[in-house]
Amino acid sequence: SSPLPGLHAQYYRLEDSEDVCKLTSFPSSLLTLVHEGTDEIINHEQMASGFAWEGIPQDVFPRFYVVWKGYVRIDAAGDYEFQLSNRDGARLTVNGDVVIDNWGCLSEMTDKTGSVSFDSVGYAAIEVEFFSNNNDFGVILSWKKPSDEEFAIIPSSVFYHLPEATFTYAKKKTH
């Protein structure tokens, strides 16, 4: 199948637990999948608890966990700097390596950066995890490409994901 635009997104309701802020990952017992779809971009300014992101069902919020997966197109080889601005916790993985780990319950939007060197153009696997523990919340993914002076929000035009594979098996008919 051909890649599709955007990132595959899974939104989970996160059950109340006094340990949420201490956990580095969430057991399935704390998660309920509420919404699955495609997001064009990761650009969510901080919002007050009780509000919801546009296009996402209200019952996901205010305590939730989301995973965005897909690929980012790299148009020029070189050193890229990524930035996550988030409240509460967020983590960025590129080609299987954790590049930014800013996990935990935070009192404000916090910027963390990490670098990746690409030796060729092409597609890099990307995963962003984010959670909010019933606080004000927001997450923004930016980058500074080799020729850039400043960080810019990663545009939707470079995000892709693979469609879910479904198979139908043909049965041999005997007469």
PDB file of C-alpha atoms in Angstrom, residues 88-146:
ATOM      1  CA  ASP A  88       2.263  17.157  30.802  1.00  0.00           C
ATOM      2  CA  GLY A  89       4.606  14.429  29.585  1.00  0.00           C
ATOM      3  CA  ALA A  90       5.856  13.769  26.057  1.00  0.00           C
ATOM      4  CA  ARG A  91       8.387  11.565  24.319  1.00  0.00           C
ATOM      5  CA  LEU A  92       9.759  11.582  20.740  1.00  0.00           C
ATOM      6  CA  THR A  93      11.232   8.496  19.101  1.00  0.00           C
ATOM      7  CA  VAL A  94      12.891   8.664  15.656  1.00  0.00           C
ATOM      8  CA  ASN A  95      13.908   5.460  13.857  1.00  0.00           C
ATOM      9  CA  GLY A  96      13.516   3.536  17.120  1.00  0.00           C
ATOM     10  CA  ASP A  97      15.730   5.836  19.219  1.00  0.00           C
ATOM     11  CA  VAL A  98      14.325   8.052  21.977  1.00  0.00           C
ATOM     12  CA  VAL A  99      15.382  11.563  20.947  1.00  0.00           C
ATOM     13  CA  ILE A 100      13.418  13.577  23.533  1.00  0.00           C
ATOM     14  CA  ASP A 101      12.143  12.257  26.859  1.00  0.00           C
ATOM     15  CA  ASN A 102      10.204  14.899  28.778  1.00  0.00           C
ATOM     16  CA  TRP A 103       7.933  12.517  30.671  1.00  0.00           C
ATOM     17  CA  GLY A 104       6.153  13.409  33.883  1.00  0.00           C
ATOM     18  CA  CYS A 105       3.577  15.754  35.343  1.00  0.00           C
ATOM     19  CA  LEU A 106       4.698  19.299  34.585  1.00  0.00           C
ATOM     20  CA  SER A 107       3.526  22.605  36.034  1.00  0.00           C
ATOM     21  CA  GLU A 108       3.921  24.497  32.722  1.00  0.00           C
ATOM     22  CA  MET A 109       4.655  24.079  29.014  1.00  0.00           C
ATOM     23  CA  THR A 110       8.288  22.961  28.811  1.00  0.00           C
ATOM     24  CA  ASP A 111      10.602  22.878  25.773  1.00  0.00           C
ATOM     25  CA  LYS A 112      13.048  19.998  25.305  1.00  0.00           C
ATOM     26  CA  THR A 113      15.257  19.391  22.279  1.00  0.00           C
ATOM     27  CA  GLY A 114      17.140  16.488  20.744  1.00  0.00           C
ATOM     28  CA  SER A 115      19.225  16.004  17.601  1.00  0.00           C
ATOM     29  CA  VAL A 116      19.261  13.431  14.825  1.00  0.00           C
ATOM     30  CA  SER A 117      21.727  13.246  11.949  1.00  0.00           C
ATOM     31  CA  PHE A 118      20.359  11.896   8.670  1.00  0.00           C
ATOM     32  CA  ASP A 119      22.931  10.779   6.105  1.00  0.00           C
ATOM     33  CA  SER A 120      20.449  10.670   3.238  1.00  0.00           C
ATOM     34  CA  VAL A 121      17.024  11.879   2.154  1.00  0.00           C
ATOM     35  CA  GLY A 122      14.013   9.626   2.619  1.00  0.00           C
ATOM     36  CA  TYR A 123      11.542   8.736   5.349  1.00  0.00           C
ATOM     37  CA  ALA A 124      12.255   8.380   9.066  1.00  0.00           C
ATOM     38  CA  ALA A 125       9.955   6.472  11.396  1.00  0.00           C
ATOM     39  CA  ILE A 126       8.535   8.784  14.058  1.00  0.00           C
ATOM     40  CA  GLU A 127       6.490   8.244  17.207  1.00  0.00           C
ATOM     41  CA  VAL A 128       5.281  10.869  19.656  1.00  0.00           C
ATOM     42  CA  GLU A 129       3.673   9.906  22.964  1.00  0.00           C
ATOM     43  CA  PHE A 130       1.866  12.468  25.107  1.00  0.00           C
ATOM     44  CA  PHE A 131      -0.240  12.384  28.259  1.00  0.00           C
ATOM     45  CA  SER A 132      -2.190  14.778  30.421  1.00  0.00           C
ATOM     46  CA  ASN A 133      -3.065  14.032  34.033  1.00  0.00           C
ATOM     47  CA  ASN A 134      -6.151  16.245  34.384  1.00  0.00           C
ATOM     48  CA  ASN A 135      -4.091  19.447  34.111  1.00  0.00           C
ATOM     49  CA  ASP A 136      -3.822  22.220  31.564  1.00  0.00           C
ATOM     50  CA  PHE A 137      -2.383  20.481  28.511  1.00  0.00           C
ATOM     51  CA  GLY A 138      -0.629  21.062  25.215  1.00  0.00           C
ATOM     52  CA  VAL A 139       1.965  19.579  22.868  1.00  0.00           C
ATOM     53  CA  ILE A 140       3.805  21.033  19.869  1.00  0.00           C
ATOM     54  CA  LEU A 141       6.388  19.261  17.692  1.00  0.00           C
ATOM     55  CA  SER A 142       8.909  21.497  15.903  1.00  0.00           C
ATOM     56  CA  TRP A 143      12.203  21.090  14.105  1.00  0.00           C
ATOM     57  CA  LYS A 144      15.195  23.003  12.905  1.00  0.00           C
ATOM     58  CA  LYS A 145      16.398  21.587   9.579  1.00  0.00           C
ATOM     59  CA  PRO A 146      20.087  21.895   8.553  1.00  0.00           C
TER      60      PRO A 146
END
